[in-house]
PDB file of C-alpha atoms in Angstrom:
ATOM      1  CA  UNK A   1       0.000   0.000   0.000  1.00 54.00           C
ATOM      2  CA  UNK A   2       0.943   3.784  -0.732  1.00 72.00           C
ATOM      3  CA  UNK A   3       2.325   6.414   1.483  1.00 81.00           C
ATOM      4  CA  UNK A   4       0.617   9.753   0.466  1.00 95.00           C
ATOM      5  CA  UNK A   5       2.050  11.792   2.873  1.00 95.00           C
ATOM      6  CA  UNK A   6       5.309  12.757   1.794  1.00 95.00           C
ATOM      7  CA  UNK A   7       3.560  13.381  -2.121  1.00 96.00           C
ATOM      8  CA  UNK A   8       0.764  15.558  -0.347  1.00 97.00           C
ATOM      9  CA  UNK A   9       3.214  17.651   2.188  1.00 96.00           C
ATOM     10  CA  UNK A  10       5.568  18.003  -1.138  1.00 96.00           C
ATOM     11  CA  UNK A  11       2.165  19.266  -3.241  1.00 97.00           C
ATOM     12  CA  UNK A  12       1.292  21.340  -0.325  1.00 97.00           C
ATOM     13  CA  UNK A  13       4.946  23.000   0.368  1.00 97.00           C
ATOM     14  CA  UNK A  14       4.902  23.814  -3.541  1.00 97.00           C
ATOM     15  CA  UNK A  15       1.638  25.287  -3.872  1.00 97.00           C
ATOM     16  CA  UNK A  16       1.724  27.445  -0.602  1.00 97.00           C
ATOM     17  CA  UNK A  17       5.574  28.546  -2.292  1.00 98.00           C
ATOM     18  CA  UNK A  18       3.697  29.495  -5.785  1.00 97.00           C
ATOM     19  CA  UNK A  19       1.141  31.521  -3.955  1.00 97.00           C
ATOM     20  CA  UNK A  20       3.567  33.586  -2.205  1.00 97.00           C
ATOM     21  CA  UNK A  21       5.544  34.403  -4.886  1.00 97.00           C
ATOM     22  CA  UNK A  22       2.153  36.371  -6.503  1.00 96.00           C
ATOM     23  CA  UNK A  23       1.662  38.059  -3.487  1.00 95.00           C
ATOM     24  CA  UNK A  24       5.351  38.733  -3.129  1.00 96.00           C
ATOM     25  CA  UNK A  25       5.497  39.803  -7.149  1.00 96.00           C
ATOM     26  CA  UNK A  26       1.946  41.668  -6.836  1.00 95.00           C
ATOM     27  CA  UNK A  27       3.188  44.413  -4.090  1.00 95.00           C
ATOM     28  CA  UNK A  28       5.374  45.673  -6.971  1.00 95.00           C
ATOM     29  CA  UNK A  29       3.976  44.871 -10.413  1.00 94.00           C
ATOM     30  CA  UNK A  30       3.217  49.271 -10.937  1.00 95.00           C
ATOM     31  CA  UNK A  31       6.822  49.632 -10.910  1.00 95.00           C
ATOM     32  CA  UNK A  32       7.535  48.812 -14.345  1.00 95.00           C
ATOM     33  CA  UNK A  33       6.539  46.560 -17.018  1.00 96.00           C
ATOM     34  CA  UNK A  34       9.742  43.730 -15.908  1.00 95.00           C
ATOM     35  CA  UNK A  35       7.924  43.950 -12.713  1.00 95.00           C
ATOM     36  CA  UNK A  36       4.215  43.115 -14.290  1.00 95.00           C
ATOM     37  CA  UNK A  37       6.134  40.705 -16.235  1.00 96.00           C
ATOM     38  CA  UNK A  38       7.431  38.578 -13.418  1.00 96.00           C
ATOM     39  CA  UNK A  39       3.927  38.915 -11.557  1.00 96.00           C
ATOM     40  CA  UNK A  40       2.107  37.330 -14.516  1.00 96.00           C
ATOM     41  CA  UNK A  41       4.933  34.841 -14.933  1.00 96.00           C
ATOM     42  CA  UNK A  42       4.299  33.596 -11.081  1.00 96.00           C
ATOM     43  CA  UNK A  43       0.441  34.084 -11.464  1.00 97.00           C
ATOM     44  CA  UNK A  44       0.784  31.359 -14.636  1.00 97.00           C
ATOM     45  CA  UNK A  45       2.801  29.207 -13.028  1.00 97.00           C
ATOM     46  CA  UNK A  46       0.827  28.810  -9.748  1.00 97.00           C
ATOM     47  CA  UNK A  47      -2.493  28.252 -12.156  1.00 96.00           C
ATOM     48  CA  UNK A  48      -0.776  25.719 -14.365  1.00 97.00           C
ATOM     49  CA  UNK A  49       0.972  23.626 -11.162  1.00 97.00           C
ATOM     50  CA  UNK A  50      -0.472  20.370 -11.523  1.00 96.00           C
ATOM     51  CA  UNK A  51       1.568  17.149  -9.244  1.00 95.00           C
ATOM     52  CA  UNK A  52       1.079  13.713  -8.455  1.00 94.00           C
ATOM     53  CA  UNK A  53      -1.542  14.690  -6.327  1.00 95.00           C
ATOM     54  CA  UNK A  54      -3.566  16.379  -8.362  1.00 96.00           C
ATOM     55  CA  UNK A  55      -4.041  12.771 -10.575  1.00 94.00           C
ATOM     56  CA  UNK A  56      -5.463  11.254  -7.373  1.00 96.00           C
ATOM     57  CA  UNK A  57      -7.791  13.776  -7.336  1.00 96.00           C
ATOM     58  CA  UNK A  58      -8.971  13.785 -10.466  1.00 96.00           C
ATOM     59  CA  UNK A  59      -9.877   9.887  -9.724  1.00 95.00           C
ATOM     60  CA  UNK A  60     -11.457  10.339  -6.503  1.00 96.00           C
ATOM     61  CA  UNK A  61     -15.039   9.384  -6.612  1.00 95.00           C
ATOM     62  CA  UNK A  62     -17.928   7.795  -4.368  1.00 93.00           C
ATOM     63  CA  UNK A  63     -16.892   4.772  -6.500  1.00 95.00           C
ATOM     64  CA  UNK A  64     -13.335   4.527  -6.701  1.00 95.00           C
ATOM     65  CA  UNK A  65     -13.352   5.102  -2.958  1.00 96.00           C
ATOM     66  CA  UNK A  66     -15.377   1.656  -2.436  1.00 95.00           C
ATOM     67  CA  UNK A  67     -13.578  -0.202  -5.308  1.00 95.00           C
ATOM     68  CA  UNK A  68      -9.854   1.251  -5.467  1.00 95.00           C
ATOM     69  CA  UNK A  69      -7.720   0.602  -2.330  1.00 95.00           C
ATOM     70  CA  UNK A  70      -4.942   3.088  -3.847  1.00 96.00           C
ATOM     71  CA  UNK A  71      -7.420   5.783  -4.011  1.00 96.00           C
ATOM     72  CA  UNK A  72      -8.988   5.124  -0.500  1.00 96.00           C
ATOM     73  CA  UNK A  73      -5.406   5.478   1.139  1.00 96.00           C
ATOM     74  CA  UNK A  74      -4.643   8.534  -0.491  1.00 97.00           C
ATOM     75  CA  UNK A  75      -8.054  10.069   0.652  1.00 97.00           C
ATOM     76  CA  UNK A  76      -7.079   9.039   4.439  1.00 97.00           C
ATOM     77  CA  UNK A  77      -3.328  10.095   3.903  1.00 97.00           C
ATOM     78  CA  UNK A  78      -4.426  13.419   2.679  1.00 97.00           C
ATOM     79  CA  UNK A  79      -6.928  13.980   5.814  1.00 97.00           C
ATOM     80  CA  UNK A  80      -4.323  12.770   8.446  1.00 96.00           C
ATOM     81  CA  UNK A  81      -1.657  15.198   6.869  1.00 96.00           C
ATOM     82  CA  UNK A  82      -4.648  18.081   7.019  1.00 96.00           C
ATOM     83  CA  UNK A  83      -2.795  19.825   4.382  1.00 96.00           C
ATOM     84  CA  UNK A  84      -3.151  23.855   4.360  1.00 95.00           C
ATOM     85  CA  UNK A  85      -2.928  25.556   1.129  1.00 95.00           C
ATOM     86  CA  UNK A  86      -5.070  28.041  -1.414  1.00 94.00           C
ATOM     87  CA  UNK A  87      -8.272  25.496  -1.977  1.00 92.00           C
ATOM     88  CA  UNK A  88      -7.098  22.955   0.084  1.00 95.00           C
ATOM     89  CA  UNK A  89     -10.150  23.174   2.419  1.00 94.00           C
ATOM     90  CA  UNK A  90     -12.747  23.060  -0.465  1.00 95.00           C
ATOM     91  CA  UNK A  91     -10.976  19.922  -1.534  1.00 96.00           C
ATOM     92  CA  UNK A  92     -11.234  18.186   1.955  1.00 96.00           C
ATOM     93  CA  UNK A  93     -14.817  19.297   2.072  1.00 95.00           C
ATOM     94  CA  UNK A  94     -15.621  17.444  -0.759  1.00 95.00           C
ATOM     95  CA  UNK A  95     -13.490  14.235   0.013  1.00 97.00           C
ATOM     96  CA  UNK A  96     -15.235  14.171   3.374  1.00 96.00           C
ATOM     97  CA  UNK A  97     -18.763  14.803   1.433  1.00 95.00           C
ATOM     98  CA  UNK A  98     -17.545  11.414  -0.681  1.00 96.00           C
ATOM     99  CA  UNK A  99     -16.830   9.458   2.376  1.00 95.00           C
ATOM    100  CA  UNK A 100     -20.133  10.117   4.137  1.00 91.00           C
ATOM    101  CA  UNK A 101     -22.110   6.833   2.917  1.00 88.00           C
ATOM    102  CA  UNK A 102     -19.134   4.205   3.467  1.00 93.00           C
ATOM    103  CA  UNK A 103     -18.196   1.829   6.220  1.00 94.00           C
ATOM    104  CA  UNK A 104     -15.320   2.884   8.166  1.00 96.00           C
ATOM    105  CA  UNK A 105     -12.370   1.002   9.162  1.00 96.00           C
ATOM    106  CA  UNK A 106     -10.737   1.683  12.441  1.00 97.00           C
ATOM    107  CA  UNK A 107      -8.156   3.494  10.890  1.00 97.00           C
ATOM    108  CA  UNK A 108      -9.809   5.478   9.668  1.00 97.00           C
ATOM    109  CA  UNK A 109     -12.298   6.283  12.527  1.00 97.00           C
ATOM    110  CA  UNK A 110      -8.849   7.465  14.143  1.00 98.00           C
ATOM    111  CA  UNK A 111      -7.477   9.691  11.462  1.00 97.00           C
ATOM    112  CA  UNK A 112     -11.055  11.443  11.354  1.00 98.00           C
ATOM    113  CA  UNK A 113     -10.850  11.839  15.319  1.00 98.00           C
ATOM    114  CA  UNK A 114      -7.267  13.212  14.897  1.00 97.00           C
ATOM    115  CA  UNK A 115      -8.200  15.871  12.027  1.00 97.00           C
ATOM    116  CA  UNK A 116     -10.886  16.868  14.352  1.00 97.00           C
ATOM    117  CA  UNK A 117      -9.528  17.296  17.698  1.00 97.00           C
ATOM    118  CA  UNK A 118      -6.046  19.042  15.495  1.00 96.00           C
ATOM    119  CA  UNK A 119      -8.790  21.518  14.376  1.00 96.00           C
ATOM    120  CA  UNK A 120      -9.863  21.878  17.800  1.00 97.00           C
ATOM    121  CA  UNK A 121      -6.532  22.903  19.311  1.00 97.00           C
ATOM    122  CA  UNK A 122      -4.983  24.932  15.751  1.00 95.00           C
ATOM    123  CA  UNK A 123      -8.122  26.788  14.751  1.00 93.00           C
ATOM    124  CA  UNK A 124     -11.103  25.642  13.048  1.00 89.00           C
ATOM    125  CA  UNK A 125     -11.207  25.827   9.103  1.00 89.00           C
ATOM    126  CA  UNK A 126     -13.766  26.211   6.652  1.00 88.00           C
ATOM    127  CA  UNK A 127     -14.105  22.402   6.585  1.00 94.00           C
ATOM    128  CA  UNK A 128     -14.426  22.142  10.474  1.00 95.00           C
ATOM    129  CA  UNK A 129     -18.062  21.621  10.470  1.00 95.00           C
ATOM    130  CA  UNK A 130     -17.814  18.325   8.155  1.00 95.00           C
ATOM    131  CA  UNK A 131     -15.373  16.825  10.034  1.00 96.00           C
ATOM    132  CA  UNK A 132     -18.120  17.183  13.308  1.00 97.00           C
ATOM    133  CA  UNK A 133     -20.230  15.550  11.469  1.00 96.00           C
ATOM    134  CA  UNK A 134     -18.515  12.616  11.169  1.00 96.00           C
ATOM    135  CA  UNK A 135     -18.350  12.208  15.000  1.00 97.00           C
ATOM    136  CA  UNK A 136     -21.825  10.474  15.474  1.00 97.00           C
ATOM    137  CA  UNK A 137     -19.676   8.017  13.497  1.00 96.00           C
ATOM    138  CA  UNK A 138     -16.096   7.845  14.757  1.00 97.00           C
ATOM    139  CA  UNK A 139     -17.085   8.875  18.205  1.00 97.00           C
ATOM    140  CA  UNK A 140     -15.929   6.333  21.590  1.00 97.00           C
ATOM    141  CA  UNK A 141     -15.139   6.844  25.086  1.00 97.00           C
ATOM    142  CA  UNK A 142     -11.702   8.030  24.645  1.00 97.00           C
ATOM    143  CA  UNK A 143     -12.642  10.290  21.929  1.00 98.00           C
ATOM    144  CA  UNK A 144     -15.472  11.829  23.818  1.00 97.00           C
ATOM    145  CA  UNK A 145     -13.601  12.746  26.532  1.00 97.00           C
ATOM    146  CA  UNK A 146     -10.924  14.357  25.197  1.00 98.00           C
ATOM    147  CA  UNK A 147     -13.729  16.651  23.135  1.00 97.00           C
ATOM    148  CA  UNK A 148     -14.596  17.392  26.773  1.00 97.00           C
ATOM    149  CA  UNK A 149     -10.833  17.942  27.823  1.00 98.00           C
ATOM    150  CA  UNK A 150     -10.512  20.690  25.001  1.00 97.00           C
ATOM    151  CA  UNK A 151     -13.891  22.437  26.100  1.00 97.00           C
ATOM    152  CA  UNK A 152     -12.311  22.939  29.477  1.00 97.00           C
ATOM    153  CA  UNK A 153      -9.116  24.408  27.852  1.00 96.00           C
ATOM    154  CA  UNK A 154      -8.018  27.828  28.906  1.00 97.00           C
ATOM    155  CA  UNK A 155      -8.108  28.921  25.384  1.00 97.00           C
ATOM    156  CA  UNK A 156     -11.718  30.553  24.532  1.00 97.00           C
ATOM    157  CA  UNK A 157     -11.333  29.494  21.014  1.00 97.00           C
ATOM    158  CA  UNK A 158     -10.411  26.300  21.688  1.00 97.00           C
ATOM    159  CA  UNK A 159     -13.454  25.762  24.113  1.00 97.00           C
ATOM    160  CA  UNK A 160     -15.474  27.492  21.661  1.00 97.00           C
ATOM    161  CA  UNK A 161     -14.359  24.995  18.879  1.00 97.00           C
ATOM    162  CA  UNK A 162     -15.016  22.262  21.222  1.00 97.00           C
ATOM    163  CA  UNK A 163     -17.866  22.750  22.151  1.00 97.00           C
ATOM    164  CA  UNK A 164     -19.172  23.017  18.613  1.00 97.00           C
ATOM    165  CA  UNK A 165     -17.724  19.324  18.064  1.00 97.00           C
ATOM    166  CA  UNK A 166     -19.749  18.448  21.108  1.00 97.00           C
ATOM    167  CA  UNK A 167     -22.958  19.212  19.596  1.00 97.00           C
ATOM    168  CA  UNK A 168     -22.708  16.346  17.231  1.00 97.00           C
ATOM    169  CA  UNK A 169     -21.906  13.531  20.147  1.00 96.00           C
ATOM    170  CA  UNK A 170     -24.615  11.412  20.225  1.00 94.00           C
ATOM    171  CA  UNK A 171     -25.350  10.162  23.816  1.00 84.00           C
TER     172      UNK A 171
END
């Protein structure tokens, strides 16, 4: 079996580089015409990037989820490394919107528990809310508790985001 990780922190660390450069090249594009040059240059080459990871995507479906082993690890790898980058949350929102019908492994009950108690502690995302709705599905004893751990915390967001996540426990 595959190890997506190092693929999707390598797509991530490449991307996130790309996007800088337009914002670094943007501050001074007015300046002269080299300078607008070398701004459209990095604004084409972020827009054309396309890596490994972007093939996976293109062949991630409800289907190839259930059928393909390959593409089911990738989909886990890529939501244990949690990847932040331009996008990045619209494309966990809809991997997470693929996975809702199937039968979980253990596995992969734990990488959704770790995403979601990471987003806890680091700051809730735009996909935050999907991954709480997986808890009526990976939730357990341990899990719960720990929710209940973070809604103690001495950080208001972090008991704020908690307590959101606790909304979806199912007693």
């Amino acid at each position: 079996m595959s190890d997506f990780k190092s693929q999707i922190a390598r797509h991530r660390d490449k991307l996130n580089e790309l996007h800088e450069r337009i914002h670094t090249t943007s501050k001074v594009r007015d300046r002269s015409e080299a300078h607008k040059q070398t701004w459209e240059d990095a604004c084409s080459e972020f827009h054309g990037f396309r890596s490994e990871i972007d093939n996976y995507f293109d062949e991630v479906s409800a289907e190839t989820i259930t059928e393909d082993n390959q593409i089911r690890q990738f989909v886990f790898d890529y939501l244990s490394v949690d990847p932040i980058y331009f996008r990045s949350g619209y494309e966990k929102e809809n991997l997470l919107r693929l996975l809702k019908a199937l039968d979980l492994t253990d596995e992969e009950k734990e990488v959704l528990r770790r995403t979601t108690l990471r987003r806890i502690r680091n700051g809730a995302l735009r996909e935050f809310r999907r991954f709480c709705q997986f808890i009526p599905k990976v939730q357990n004893d341990a899990f719960v508790g720990e929710l209940r751990l973070e809604a103690k915390s001495s950080d208001v967001q972090v008991q704020r985001r908690a307590a959101f996540a606790l909304e979806y426990v199912v007693d």
